[in-house]
Coordinates of C-alpha atoms in Angstrom, one line a residue:
Chain K
M20 CA 17.2 21.0 -22.8
R21 CA 15.8 18.7 -25.3
F22 CA 12.9 18.2 -22.5
R23 CA 12.0 21.5 -22.9
D24 CA 12.5 21.6 -27.3
V25 CA 9.4 18.8 -27.3
E26 CA 6.8 21.1 -24.3
H27 CA 7.8 24.3 -27.5
L28 CA 5.7 21.8 -29.4
F29 CA 3.3 20.7 -27.3
R30 CA 2.8 24.2 -26.8
L31 CA 1.7 25.2 -30.3
A32 CA -0.1 22.1 -30.8
A33 CA -2.1 23.2 -28.2
I34 CA -2.4 26.5 -29.7
F35 CA -3.5 24.8 -32.4
L36 CA -5.7 22.6 -31.8
A37 CA -8.3 25.2 -29.9
G38 CA -8.0 27.6 -32.1
T39 CA -9.6 25.1 -35.0
L40 CA -11.5 24.1 -32.4
V41 CA -12.9 27.6 -31.7
F42 CA -13.1 27.9 -35.2
V43 CA -15.9 25.0 -35.3
V44 CA -17.4 25.6 -32.6
A45 CA -17.9 29.9 -33.2
K46 CA -18.7 28.1 -37.0
A47 CA -21.5 26.2 -35.9
E48 CA -23.0 29.0 -33.8
M49 CA -22.6 31.8 -35.9
R50 CA -23.5 30.5 -39.9
P51 CA -27.7 30.6 -40.0
K52 CA -29.3 26.8 -40.2
D53 CA -30.1 28.0 -43.1
F54 CA -26.9 29.1 -44.7
G55 CA -26.4 27.6 -48.7
K56 CA -29.6 26.0 -49.0
D57 CA -30.4 27.6 -52.2
G58 CA -27.0 28.6 -52.9
H59 CA -23.7 29.7 -51.0
Y60 CA -26.1 32.0 -48.9
R61 CA -28.0 33.4 -46.4
P62 CA -32.1 33.4 -47.7
A63 CA -32.9 35.1 -45.1
A64 CA -31.1 37.7 -46.9
V65 CA -34.1 37.7 -49.8
D66 CA -36.9 37.6 -47.4
E67 CA -35.0 41.1 -45.8
I68 CA -34.6 42.9 -49.1
R69 CA -38.2 41.4 -50.7
A70 CA -39.7 43.7 -47.1
R71 CA -38.7 46.7 -48.7
A72 CA -41.7 49.9 -48.3
I73 CA -41.9 50.8 -52.0
S74 CA -42.4 54.0 -53.3
Y75 CA -43.7 53.9 -56.4
A76 CA -47.3 52.4 -56.4
G77 CA -47.1 51.6 -60.2
Q78 CA -50.0 52.8 -62.8
T79 CA -52.5 50.5 -62.1
A80 CA -53.0 51.6 -58.2
C81 CA -53.8 55.0 -58.8
A82 CA -56.8 54.5 -61.6
D83 CA -59.3 53.0 -58.7
C84 CA -60.0 56.7 -57.4
H85 CA -58.9 58.9 -60.6
S86 CA -60.5 57.2 -63.0
D87 CA -61.0 60.5 -64.3
V88 CA -57.6 61.1 -65.1
V89 CA -56.7 57.8 -66.6
D90 CA -60.1 57.6 -69.1
L91 CA -58.6 61.1 -70.2
R92 CA -55.4 59.9 -70.5
A93 CA -56.7 56.6 -72.4
Q94 CA -56.2 58.0 -75.9
A95 CA -53.8 60.7 -75.6
R96 CA -50.6 61.5 -76.6
H97 CA -49.0 61.5 -73.0
K98 CA -51.0 57.6 -72.4
A99 CA -47.5 55.8 -72.0
V100 CA -45.8 58.0 -69.6
A101 CA -47.0 56.6 -66.3
C102 CA -48.4 58.9 -63.5
E103 CA -45.6 59.0 -61.5
S104 CA -43.2 59.6 -64.4
C105 CA -44.5 63.7 -63.8
H106 CA -45.7 63.2 -60.2
G107 CA -43.1 62.0 -58.6
P108 CA -43.4 58.6 -56.0
L109 CA -47.1 58.7 -54.4
A110 CA -47.0 55.1 -52.5
T111 CA -48.0 56.7 -49.6
H112 CA -50.6 58.8 -50.6
A113 CA -52.5 55.7 -52.5
T114 CA -52.0 53.6 -49.3
A115 CA -52.9 56.6 -47.1
M116 CA -56.3 57.6 -49.2
S117 CA -57.5 53.9 -49.2
D118 CA -56.6 53.5 -45.8
G119 CA -58.3 56.4 -44.7
T120 CA -55.2 58.5 -43.2
E121 CA -54.1 61.7 -42.7
A122 CA -51.4 62.5 -46.0
A123 CA -50.5 65.2 -47.6
K124 CA -51.7 65.4 -50.6
P125 CA -49.4 65.6 -53.9
V126 CA -48.2 69.0 -55.3
R127 CA -48.6 70.1 -58.3
P128 CA -46.2 69.3 -61.2
D129 CA -44.5 72.9 -62.2
G130 CA -45.2 73.4 -65.5
R131 CA -42.4 75.6 -65.9
T132 CA -39.8 72.9 -65.3
L133 CA -41.8 69.5 -65.6
C134 CA -41.7 69.6 -69.3
V135 CA -38.3 70.9 -70.4
R136 CA -37.2 68.1 -68.5
C137 CA -38.7 65.4 -71.7
H138 CA -39.1 67.5 -74.4
A139 CA -36.3 70.1 -74.5
A140 CA -34.6 69.9 -78.1
K141 CA -31.8 68.1 -78.1
T142 CA -29.0 66.5 -80.5
G143 CA -29.1 62.5 -79.6
K144 CA -33.1 61.8 -79.1
P145 CA -34.7 59.6 -81.3
K146 CA -35.9 61.2 -84.7
R147 CA -39.8 60.8 -84.1
Y148 CA -39.8 61.6 -80.6
P149 CA -41.5 64.8 -80.0
I150 CA -39.2 68.2 -79.0
V151 CA -39.2 71.8 -79.2
D152 CA -37.0 74.9 -78.4
I153 CA -38.4 76.0 -75.6
K154 CA -37.4 80.2 -76.4
E155 CA -38.5 79.6 -79.9
H156 CA -41.8 77.9 -78.7
A157 CA -42.9 78.9 -75.1
G158 CA -40.1 82.2 -74.3
D159 CA -41.2 83.0 -70.9
E160 CA -44.7 80.9 -70.5
N161 CA -45.6 77.9 -68.5
C162 CA -46.5 75.0 -71.3
L163 CA -49.7 74.9 -69.3
S164 CA -50.7 77.4 -70.4
C165 CA -51.8 76.1 -74.0
H166 CA -51.4 72.7 -73.4
K167 CA -53.3 70.5 -70.9
P168 CA -50.9 68.1 -69.1
H169 CA -52.7 64.7 -69.6
D170 CA -54.0 65.8 -73.0
P171 CA -51.4 67.5 -74.4
R172 CA -52.2 68.0 -77.9
I173 CA -53.6 71.0 -79.2
S174 CA -55.0 70.3 -82.2
Chain T
M19 CA -16.7 34.8 -5.4
D20 CA -18.7 32.2 -3.6
R21 CA -20.7 29.8 -4.2
R22 CA -23.6 31.5 -3.8
E23 CA -22.1 34.4 -5.8
F24 CA -20.7 32.3 -9.0
I25 CA -24.5 30.9 -8.7
M26 CA -25.6 34.0 -9.2
V27 CA -23.1 35.4 -12.2
G28 CA -23.1 32.5 -13.7
G29 CA -27.3 32.5 -14.2
K30 CA -27.2 35.7 -15.9
M31 CA -24.6 35.1 -18.3
L32 CA -26.7 32.0 -19.2
F33 CA -29.6 33.7 -19.2
M34 CA -28.2 36.5 -21.7
T35 CA -26.2 34.1 -23.7
A36 CA -30.2 33.1 -24.5
A37 CA -31.4 35.9 -25.1
T38 CA -28.7 36.7 -27.2
A39 CA -29.4 34.3 -29.7
A40 CA -33.1 34.5 -29.0
A41 CA -32.5 38.5 -30.3
L42 CA -30.3 36.6 -33.0
E43 CA -32.8 34.6 -34.4
H44 CA -35.8 37.5 -34.9
V45 CA -32.8 39.6 -37.0
M46 CA -32.0 37.1 -39.2
A47 CA -35.5 35.8 -39.6
G48 CA -36.1 39.0 -40.8
T49 CA -40.4 39.9 -41.8
P50 CA -41.5 37.4 -44.6
E51 CA -44.4 38.6 -46.4
K52 CA -47.6 37.8 -44.5
V53 CA -49.1 36.3 -47.8
D54 CA -45.7 34.9 -50.1
T55 CA -48.0 33.6 -53.6
Y56 CA -44.8 34.1 -55.3
K57 CA -42.5 31.0 -56.1
A58 CA -39.3 32.0 -57.3
A59 CA -38.7 29.1 -59.6
E60 CA -41.5 30.1 -61.6
H61 CA -39.6 33.2 -63.2
W62 CA -36.4 34.3 -65.3
W63 CA -35.9 37.7 -64.5
A64 CA -34.2 40.1 -67.2
L65 CA -34.2 43.7 -68.5
L66 CA -34.2 44.3 -72.3
I67 CA -32.9 48.4 -73.3
D68 CA -34.2 49.7 -75.5
V69 CA -31.1 52.1 -77.1
E70 CA -33.6 54.2 -79.9
K71 CA -36.4 54.6 -77.5
C72 CA -34.4 56.7 -74.4
I73 CA -34.6 60.5 -74.8
G74 CA -32.1 61.1 -72.0
C75 CA -34.0 62.5 -69.4
G76 CA -32.9 60.9 -66.1
S77 CA -35.9 59.8 -65.1
C78 CA -35.2 56.5 -64.2
V79 CA -31.5 57.9 -62.5
R80 CA -34.1 59.8 -60.1
A81 CA -36.4 57.1 -59.1
C82 CA -34.4 54.7 -58.5
K83 CA -32.4 56.6 -55.8
T84 CA -35.6 57.8 -54.7
E85 CA -37.1 53.7 -54.4
N86 CA -33.8 52.7 -52.8
D87 CA -32.0 54.6 -51.2
V88 CA -29.3 55.2 -52.8
I89 CA -27.2 57.9 -51.3
N90 CA -27.9 61.2 -53.0
E91 CA -24.1 61.9 -54.0
P92 CA -22.3 62.0 -57.8
F93 CA -20.5 58.6 -58.3
Y94 CA -23.6 56.5 -56.5
F95 CA -25.3 55.1 -58.6
R96 CA -27.2 51.7 -60.0
T97 CA -28.3 52.5 -62.6
W98 CA -27.2 56.3 -64.7
V99 CA -27.1 56.4 -68.5
E100 CA -23.7 57.3 -70.5
R101 CA -24.3 59.6 -74.0
Y102 CA -22.0 58.4 -76.5
H103 CA -21.1 60.8 -79.6
I104 CA -18.9 59.4 -82.5
E105 CA -17.2 60.9 -84.8
A106 CA -18.8 60.4 -88.6
T107 CA -14.9 58.2 -89.1
D108 CA -14.2 57.6 -86.1
A109 CA -16.3 54.7 -84.1
E110 CA -13.2 53.3 -82.0
H111 CA -12.9 56.7 -79.7
P112 CA -16.3 57.8 -79.2
I113 CA -16.6 60.6 -76.6
V114 CA -18.5 59.3 -73.5
D115 CA -20.2 61.7 -70.6
S116 CA -22.6 61.2 -68.0
P117 CA -23.0 64.4 -66.0
N118 CA -24.2 62.9 -62.2
G119 CA -25.1 59.6 -63.7
A120 CA -28.4 61.7 -65.8
Y121 CA -29.8 62.8 -62.6
D122 CA -30.3 66.1 -64.7
G123 CA -30.4 65.3 -67.8
F124 CA -27.9 66.0 -70.4
P125 CA -26.5 70.0 -71.2
E126 CA -26.6 70.4 -75.0
A127 CA -23.1 69.5 -76.0
Y128 CA -22.9 69.3 -79.5
E129 CA -23.8 70.2 -82.7
E130 CA -27.0 68.7 -84.7
G131 CA -25.4 66.9 -87.9
K132 CA -22.1 66.5 -86.7
G133 CA -21.7 62.9 -86.2
K134 CA -24.5 60.9 -83.9
T135 CA -25.2 61.1 -80.5
F136 CA -27.4 58.7 -78.9
F137 CA -28.0 57.7 -75.1
V138 CA -27.5 54.6 -73.0
P139 CA -29.4 53.3 -69.8
K140 CA -26.7 51.6 -67.6
M141 CA -27.2 48.8 -65.2
C142 CA -26.7 45.5 -63.2
N143 CA -26.9 43.0 -66.0
H144 CA -27.7 40.5 -63.8
C145 CA -25.6 37.8 -65.2
A146 CA -26.4 34.8 -65.3
D147 CA -22.7 33.2 -64.9
S148 CA -21.7 36.2 -62.6
P149 CA -18.2 37.8 -62.0
C150 CA -18.9 39.6 -58.9
T151 CA -20.8 36.0 -56.9
Q152 CA -17.8 34.2 -57.7
V153 CA -15.3 36.2 -55.8
C154 CA -16.9 36.9 -52.9
P155 CA -14.8 35.9 -50.0
V156 CA -18.2 35.2 -47.5
G157 CA -21.2 34.6 -49.4
A158 CA -22.1 37.8 -49.4
T159 CA -23.6 38.5 -53.3
F160 CA -25.4 35.6 -55.1
I161 CA -28.4 34.8 -57.6
T162 CA -31.5 33.4 -56.6
P163 CA -33.4 31.0 -58.2
D164 CA -35.0 33.7 -60.2
G165 CA -32.0 34.9 -61.7
V166 CA -30.9 38.5 -59.9
V167 CA -28.3 39.1 -58.3
L168 CA -28.5 40.0 -54.1
I169 CA -26.3 41.2 -52.3
D170 CA -26.9 40.5 -47.9
K171 CA -25.7 43.9 -46.2
D172 CA -25.5 41.6 -43.4
Y173 CA -22.7 39.5 -44.5
C174 CA -20.3 41.8 -46.8
V175 CA -17.5 42.0 -45.0
G176 CA -16.2 45.1 -47.5
C177 CA -13.9 43.7 -49.3
R178 CA -14.5 45.2 -52.8
Y179 CA -13.5 42.7 -54.6
C180 CA -17.1 42.2 -56.7
V181 CA -16.6 46.1 -57.4
Q182 CA -13.2 44.8 -59.4
A183 CA -14.6 42.2 -60.5
C184 CA -17.6 43.6 -62.0
P185 CA -17.1 43.6 -65.9
Y186 CA -19.6 46.8 -66.2
G187 CA -19.0 48.8 -63.0
C188 CA -22.3 48.3 -61.6
R189 CA -21.2 47.6 -58.2
Y190 CA -19.6 50.4 -55.3
I191 CA -19.3 50.8 -51.7
D192 CA -22.1 52.8 -50.2
P193 CA -20.1 55.4 -47.9
R194 CA -22.7 55.0 -45.6
T195 CA -22.9 50.7 -44.4
H196 CA -19.5 50.7 -45.7
T197 CA -20.7 47.6 -47.9
A198 CA -21.1 46.5 -51.7
D199 CA -24.4 48.2 -52.4
K200 CA -25.7 47.5 -56.6
C201 CA -29.3 47.5 -58.5
T202 CA -31.8 44.8 -57.2
L203 CA -34.0 45.1 -60.1
C204 CA -36.8 46.5 -57.8
Y205 CA -36.9 42.8 -56.4
H206 CA -39.1 44.2 -53.2
R207 CA -41.0 45.3 -56.7
I208 CA -40.7 42.2 -59.0
T209 CA -41.6 39.9 -56.5
K210 CA -45.1 41.5 -55.7
G211 CA -46.7 42.3 -59.3
L212 CA -44.9 45.5 -59.6
V213 CA -42.0 46.9 -62.4
P214 CA -38.5 48.5 -61.6
A215 CA -39.2 51.7 -60.7
C216 CA -36.9 52.8 -63.4
V217 CA -39.7 50.5 -65.9
E218 CA -42.3 52.2 -64.7
V219 CA -41.2 55.9 -64.7
C220 CA -39.2 55.3 -68.2
P221 CA -41.9 57.7 -70.4
T222 CA -40.9 56.2 -74.1
G223 CA -41.2 52.4 -73.0
S224 CA -37.6 52.4 -73.7
R225 CA -36.7 49.6 -70.5
Q226 CA -38.7 46.8 -70.4
L227 CA -38.7 43.8 -67.6
A228 CA -38.9 40.4 -69.3
D229 CA -40.0 37.3 -67.4
L230 CA -38.1 35.0 -69.5
K231 CA -40.1 31.5 -67.8
N232 CA -43.0 33.4 -69.0
P233 CA -44.1 31.8 -72.3
S234 CA -46.9 34.7 -73.3
D235 CA -43.9 37.8 -72.2
P236 CA -43.5 39.6 -75.4
I237 CA -40.0 39.3 -75.1
H238 CA -39.8 36.1 -76.8
E239 CA -41.2 37.5 -80.1
F240 CA -38.3 40.5 -79.7
L241 CA -35.6 39.0 -79.1
R242 CA -37.0 36.9 -82.5
T243 CA -37.7 39.4 -84.2
H244 CA -34.1 41.6 -83.5
A245 CA -30.5 42.7 -83.5
I246 CA -30.1 42.1 -79.6
Q247 CA -26.4 42.7 -78.2
V248 CA -26.1 42.5 -74.4
L249 CA -22.6 44.6 -73.0
K250 CA -18.8 42.7 -73.3
P251 CA -20.4 39.2 -74.7
Q252 CA -16.2 38.3 -75.1
M253 CA -16.4 38.3 -71.3
A254 CA -19.2 35.0 -71.0
T255 CA -20.9 36.6 -67.9
G256 CA -24.3 35.3 -68.9
S257 CA -25.7 39.0 -69.3
K258 CA -29.1 39.3 -69.2
I259 CA -29.6 42.9 -70.0
Y260 CA -30.5 42.9 -73.2
Y261 CA -29.8 45.9 -75.6
N262 CA -31.8 46.7 -78.9
G263 CA -30.3 49.0 -81.4
L264 CA -26.5 49.0 -79.6
D265 CA -24.0 50.8 -81.1
G266 CA -20.9 48.7 -81.6
A267 CA -18.8 51.5 -80.7
V268 CA -20.5 51.1 -77.2
R269 CA -18.3 49.6 -74.0

């Protein structure tokens, strides 16, 4: 009876030891070698996040080819509004044009919906920011029939 | 099983292990930049949000979702805009709304001249002493040497501790991968010399990227000359999203 009790304990110890061994080996095998180099994390993850492709090229990227628009905007009231704020993400367009590859021509923004997004009168907008009551100001007319998008001031 | 068979099977298994190990190493290494001039130790990123300039147009929310492939459904946002409305004498009970995170801007809701209304853009605070990185059991979320809190999606087990720990509600579980997700401060852009997508498209300059380690960054002058606040300073998170003109009612 006693002999079997001890055997029972040994078995338990063996399982425990084997478990520890599996854990240690698995950890050594599966954990990347450089884990913890810069902190408690996997350094390669940073490179993976950095490798993501961009969608917005940034305003400076447009200047090489669209200098006419850039010049027009330089003194205009929209100078602080980035191209892609109205035109949407155009990184694929910019790279395609400089690489000479085929790409869809960017669609022109619709003057009926674009301007309203930023200029519709609404409580909470800063006091100095120019807003208009759309119905009163334009009715159903397209904003672009009076305003030029890159230099919106009329007078 | 005879000896010949044993050797064949054993050889195949050895080969497969080696191949898997090689493939795994390849995956782990990722695809680093070809010419890499970016030095993380030379930067300490922060962001300035000027509440007084925000018009609540939602450009940042849309640009963020596009740039970072954030799932295009309500309640999943890396950045969003809240509208606060405070009746003149009741600063303790602001009415806050954020329809679809301001993805489509805001519908008109309040009368001019009654109480005050303003917009507050929100996003990950990239805390220097971040509660979310402290609770992660597997080292899947961390702060980089240049001060950006990131998530290792391959390591994340989706346990949701960090979602609970973030005092600003900036994290969510991506239903596609079942891992935690949040703003990276467009780490793939700022390390290339670009500004984050939300900063790029903000029409009024309400959002400004700042590098605190760059002595010529205008942020230093701005911080010196304005009344700056961070969200929930009592939590001592070391938040690096600096708000100018933030009302005391904002939480």
